[in-house]
Amino acid sequence: GDSVTQMEGPVTLSEEAFLTINCTYTATGYPSLFWYVQYPGEGLQLLLKATKADDKGSNKGFEATYRKETTSFHLEKGSVQVSDSAVYFCALSVGNYGGSQGNLIFGKGTKLSVKP
Amino acid sequence: NAGVTQTPKFRILKIGQSMTLQCAQDMNHNYMYWYRQDPGMGLKLIYYSVGAGITDKGEVPNGYNVSRSTTEDFPLRLELAAPSQTSVYFCASSAQPKYSGANVLTFGAGSRLTVL
């Protein structure tokens, strides 16, 4: 079945360090890929997405490129800030719309802590 | 614009008690979802709905029930609470996606449930 695997956490970095959070997926169709972020005490919110191979999603300095050949969607940021401390979830959605599909399949999440 | 509103934020139940988690959205979204989030396990889909009067099981539906009498509301009912249902519950909604990349979920802030 469809699944998402992301790197185990927690990840602890110093401010201005480079961030990579690995995400790989298995899907039978042509998925869209997402990164969601969960700040402490809040629900998840969309960080970025990519809908086809070689697309790059970007937002708030974060980037991820949809790599079909390696089935990956790694999240990167060149210089993290303390305010980036959160849990990051990789997710995929495979379409079968017109029917009852619609939910996302999430990875287990990676907790990032950024120290001043 | 409130988005997705969940109540209560916290609740402690005794084994065997029942309760309803409320979820309401004001974005006129057709699709609504209930997820549970367990530490280190990501999010698991409990139930979802593609419109008023239509609900379907997700990955982990046992011990739960839902109804969708209006577009706005999607309550989750726990019957005979068990310690295994201790979790954080998230409600989410999305507009009816025409393709997988359009399936952007808006999440509520979560309801933390403890069963003792």
mmCIF file of N, CA, C and O in Angstrom, chain A residues 73-116:
data_model
loop_
_atom_site.group_PDB
_atom_site.id
_atom_site.type_symbol
_atom_site.label_atom_id
_atom_site.label_comp_id
_atom_site.label_asym_id
_atom_site.label_seq_id
_atom_site.Cartn_x
_atom_site.Cartn_y
_atom_site.Cartn_z
ATOM 1 N N PHE A 73 11.148 13.369 -1.270
ATOM 2 C CA PHE A 73 10.639 14.739 -1.157
ATOM 3 C C PHE A 73 11.274 15.351 0.101
ATOM 4 O O PHE A 73 10.617 15.688 1.061
ATOM 5 N N HIS A 74 12.570 15.506 0.081
ATOM 6 C CA HIS A 74 13.317 15.955 1.255
ATOM 7 C C HIS A 74 13.099 17.441 1.514
ATOM 8 O O HIS A 74 13.154 18.257 0.591
ATOM 9 N N LEU A 75 12.931 17.783 2.773
ATOM 10 C CA LEU A 75 12.711 19.176 3.174
ATOM 11 C C LEU A 75 14.047 19.816 3.543
ATOM 12 O O LEU A 75 14.834 19.216 4.275
ATOM 13 N N GLU A 76 14.298 21.027 3.036
ATOM 14 C CA GLU A 76 15.556 21.722 3.312
ATOM 15 C C GLU A 76 15.295 23.184 3.646
ATOM 16 O O GLU A 76 14.333 23.785 3.167
ATOM 17 N N LYS A 77 16.189 23.714 4.485
ATOM 18 C CA LYS A 77 16.217 25.150 4.755
ATOM 19 C C LYS A 77 17.661 25.544 5.003
ATOM 20 O O LYS A 77 18.360 24.876 5.760
ATOM 21 N N GLY A 78 18.069 26.612 4.401
ATOM 22 C CA GLY A 78 19.472 27.003 4.455
ATOM 23 C C GLY A 78 19.928 27.540 5.805
ATOM 24 O O GLY A 78 21.084 27.377 6.183
ATOM 25 N N SER A 79 19.011 28.178 6.543
ATOM 26 C CA SER A 79 19.405 28.812 7.798
ATOM 27 C C SER A 79 18.194 28.819 8.731
ATOM 28 O O SER A 79 17.282 29.627 8.568
ATOM 29 N N VAL A 80 18.192 27.879 9.682
ATOM 30 C CA VAL A 80 17.012 27.751 10.542
ATOM 31 C C VAL A 80 17.029 28.799 11.660
ATOM 32 O O VAL A 80 18.090 29.278 12.068
ATOM 33 N N GLN A 81 15.835 29.089 12.154
ATOM 34 C CA GLN A 81 15.650 30.023 13.258
ATOM 35 C C GLN A 81 14.979 29.306 14.422
ATOM 36 O O GLN A 81 14.351 28.249 14.239
ATOM 37 N N VAL A 82 15.096 29.908 15.596
ATOM 38 C CA VAL A 82 14.447 29.316 16.773
ATOM 39 C C VAL A 82 12.958 29.119 16.528
ATOM 40 O O VAL A 82 12.357 28.122 16.938
ATOM 41 N N SER A 83 12.340 30.042 15.793
ATOM 42 C CA SER A 83 10.906 29.971 15.511
ATOM 43 C C SER A 83 10.522 28.814 14.592
ATOM 44 O O SER A 83 9.325 28.531 14.422
ATOM 45 N N ASP A 84 11.502 28.130 14.004
ATOM 46 C CA ASP A 84 11.221 26.959 13.166
ATOM 47 C C ASP A 84 11.055 25.689 13.997
ATOM 48 O O ASP A 84 10.746 24.621 13.450
ATOM 49 N N SER A 85 11.264 25.769 15.281
ATOM 50 C CA SER A 85 11.100 24.610 16.161
ATOM 51 C C SER A 85 9.653 24.128 16.090
ATOM 52 O O SER A 85 8.721 24.882 16.397
ATOM 53 N N ALA A 86 9.487 22.883 15.686
ATOM 54 C CA ALA A 86 8.146 22.341 15.434
ATOM 55 C C ALA A 86 8.302 20.875 15.050
ATOM 56 O O ALA A 86 9.415 20.351 14.973
ATOM 57 N N VAL A 87 7.172 20.229 14.796
ATOM 58 C CA VAL A 87 7.180 18.873 14.239
ATOM 59 C C VAL A 87 6.793 18.973 12.769
ATOM 60 O O VAL A 87 5.794 19.629 12.428
ATOM 61 N N TYR A 88 7.551 18.321 11.911
ATOM 62 C CA TYR A 88 7.354 18.387 10.471
ATOM 63 C C TYR A 88 6.881 17.017 9.962
ATOM 64 O O TYR A 88 7.477 15.989 10.272
ATOM 65 N N PHE A 89 5.804 17.043 9.185
ATOM 66 C CA PHE A 89 5.208 15.830 8.654
ATOM 67 C C PHE A 89 5.253 15.841 7.132
ATOM 68 O O PHE A 89 4.797 16.798 6.494
ATOM 69 N N CYS A 90 5.757 14.773 6.569
ATOM 70 C CA CYS A 90 5.671 14.553 5.135
ATOM 71 C C CYS A 90 4.383 13.778 4.857
ATOM 72 O O CYS A 90 3.986 12.917 5.666
ATOM 73 N N ALA A 91 3.729 14.067 3.751
ATOM 74 C CA ALA A 91 2.462 13.395 3.463
ATOM 75 C C ALA A 91 2.280 13.251 1.958
ATOM 76 O O ALA A 91 2.863 14.006 1.172
ATOM 77 N N LEU A 92 1.470 12.282 1.575
ATOM 78 C CA LEU A 92 1.143 12.130 0.167
ATOM 79 C C LEU A 92 -0.351 11.959 -0.010
ATOM 80 O O LEU A 92 -1.068 11.538 0.894
ATOM 81 N N SER A 93 -0.796 12.308 -1.190
ATOM 82 C CA SER A 93 -2.190 12.160 -1.567
ATOM 83 C C SER A 93 -2.225 11.570 -2.961
ATOM 84 O O SER A 93 -1.589 12.094 -3.878
ATOM 85 N N VAL A 94 -2.962 10.437 -3.097
ATOM 86 C CA VAL A 94 -3.128 9.855 -4.423
ATOM 87 C C VAL A 94 -4.566 10.061 -4.831
ATOM 88 O O VAL A 94 -5.488 9.822 -4.069
ATOM 89 N N GLY A 95 -4.757 10.484 -6.036
ATOM 90 C CA GLY A 95 -6.085 10.912 -6.432
ATOM 91 C C GLY A 95 -6.942 9.793 -6.981
ATOM 92 O O GLY A 95 -6.495 8.968 -7.750
ATOM 93 N N ASN A 96 -8.145 9.762 -6.557
ATOM 94 C CA ASN A 96 -9.171 8.915 -7.162
ATOM 95 C C ASN A 96 -10.477 9.662 -7.012
ATOM 96 O O ASN A 96 -11.486 9.129 -6.579
ATOM 97 N N TYR A 97 -10.416 10.916 -7.333
ATOM 98 C CA TYR A 97 -11.514 11.801 -6.987
ATOM 99 C C TYR A 97 -12.676 11.619 -7.942
ATOM 100 O O TYR A 97 -12.510 11.309 -9.099
ATOM 101 N N GLY A 98 -13.815 11.862 -7.418
ATOM 102 C CA GLY A 98 -15.040 11.471 -8.103
ATOM 103 C C GLY A 98 -15.596 10.303 -7.336
ATOM 104 O O GLY A 98 -16.756 9.977 -7.425
ATOM 105 N N GLY A 99 -14.735 9.702 -6.538
ATOM 106 C CA GLY A 99 -15.167 8.647 -5.623
ATOM 107 C C GLY A 99 -15.047 9.131 -4.200
ATOM 108 O O GLY A 99 -15.344 10.269 -3.911
ATOM 109 N N SER A 100 -14.541 8.317 -3.319
ATOM 110 C CA SER A 100 -14.527 8.672 -1.906
ATOM 111 C C SER A 100 -13.127 8.913 -1.372
ATOM 112 O O SER A 100 -12.952 9.102 -0.190
ATOM 113 N N GLN A 101 -12.141 8.920 -2.203
ATOM 114 C CA GLN A 101 -10.787 9.166 -1.738
ATOM 115 C C GLN A 101 -10.621 10.650 -1.396
ATOM 116 O O GLN A 101 -11.374 11.485 -1.819
ATOM 117 N N GLY A 102 -9.602 10.940 -0.676
ATOM 118 C CA GLY A 102 -9.337 12.342 -0.396
ATOM 119 C C GLY A 102 -8.393 12.558 0.755
ATOM 120 O O GLY A 102 -7.878 13.645 0.929
ATOM 121 N N ASN A 103 -8.146 11.504 1.539
ATOM 122 C CA ASN A 103 -7.327 11.727 2.717
ATOM 123 C C ASN A 103 -5.846 11.682 2.378
ATOM 124 O O ASN A 103 -5.437 11.205 1.335
ATOM 125 N N LEU A 104 -5.060 12.205 3.288
ATOM 126 C CA LEU A 104 -3.617 12.187 3.174
ATOM 127 C C LEU A 104 -3.040 11.025 3.965
ATOM 128 O O LEU A 104 -3.587 10.608 4.974
ATOM 129 N N ILE A 105 -1.903 10.525 3.504
ATOM 130 C CA ILE A 105 -1.146 9.529 4.247
ATOM 131 C C ILE A 105 0.079 10.238 4.795
ATOM 132 O O ILE A 105 0.868 10.814 4.034
ATOM 133 N N PHE A 106 0.251 10.198 6.119
ATOM 134 C CA PHE A 106 1.295 10.956 6.792
ATOM 135 C C PHE A 106 2.452 10.068 7.214
ATOM 136 O O PHE A 106 2.273 8.896 7.564
ATOM 137 N N GLY A 107 3.641 10.650 7.218
ATOM 138 C CA GLY A 107 4.765 10.047 7.910
ATOM 139 C C GLY A 107 4.611 10.242 9.402
ATOM 140 O O GLY A 107 3.660 10.878 9.876
ATOM 141 N N LYS A 108 5.572 9.708 10.174
ATOM 142 C CA LYS A 108 5.452 9.728 11.629
ATOM 143 C C LYS A 108 5.833 11.074 12.237
ATOM 144 O O LYS A 108 5.616 11.294 13.420
ATOM 145 N N GLY A 109 6.396 11.957 11.458
ATOM 146 C CA GLY A 109 6.768 13.275 11.970
ATOM 147 C C GLY A 109 8.204 13.313 12.462
ATOM 148 O O GLY A 109 8.737 12.309 12.970
ATOM 149 N N THR A 110 8.823 14.461 12.312
ATOM 150 C CA THR A 110 10.180 14.690 12.780
ATOM 151 C C THR A 110 10.178 15.963 13.614
ATOM 152 O O THR A 110 9.810 17.032 13.114
ATOM 153 N N LYS A 111 10.573 15.826 14.874
ATOM 154 C CA LYS A 111 10.600 16.987 15.761
ATOM 155 C C LYS A 111 11.911 17.729 15.588
ATOM 156 O O LYS A 111 12.989 17.143 15.706
ATOM 157 N N LEU A 112 11.832 19.013 15.319
ATOM 158 C CA LEU A 112 13.000 19.880 15.158
ATOM 159 C C LEU A 112 13.059 20.857 16.318
ATOM 160 O O LEU A 112 12.071 21.543 16.609
ATOM 161 N N SER A 113 14.200 20.915 16.965
ATOM 162 C CA SER A 113 14.456 21.925 17.981
ATOM 163 C C SER A 113 15.642 22.760 17.538
ATOM 164 O O SER A 113 16.697 22.212 17.208
ATOM 165 N N VAL A 114 15.469 24.076 17.539
ATOM 166 C CA VAL A 114 16.535 24.985 17.147
ATOM 167 C C VAL A 114 16.955 25.791 18.365
ATOM 168 O O VAL A 114 16.125 26.459 18.995
ATOM 169 N N LYS A 115 18.245 25.720 18.706
ATOM 170 C CA LYS A 115 18.786 26.400 19.880
ATOM 171 C C LYS A 115 19.433 27.718 19.484
ATOM 172 O O LYS A 115 20.080 27.791 18.427
ATOM 173 N N PRO A 116 19.269 28.743 20.328
ATOM 174 C CA PRO A 116 19.871 30.053 20.010
ATOM 175 C C PRO A 116 21.402 29.986 20.011
ATOM 176 O O PRO A 116 21.986 29.175 20.709
#
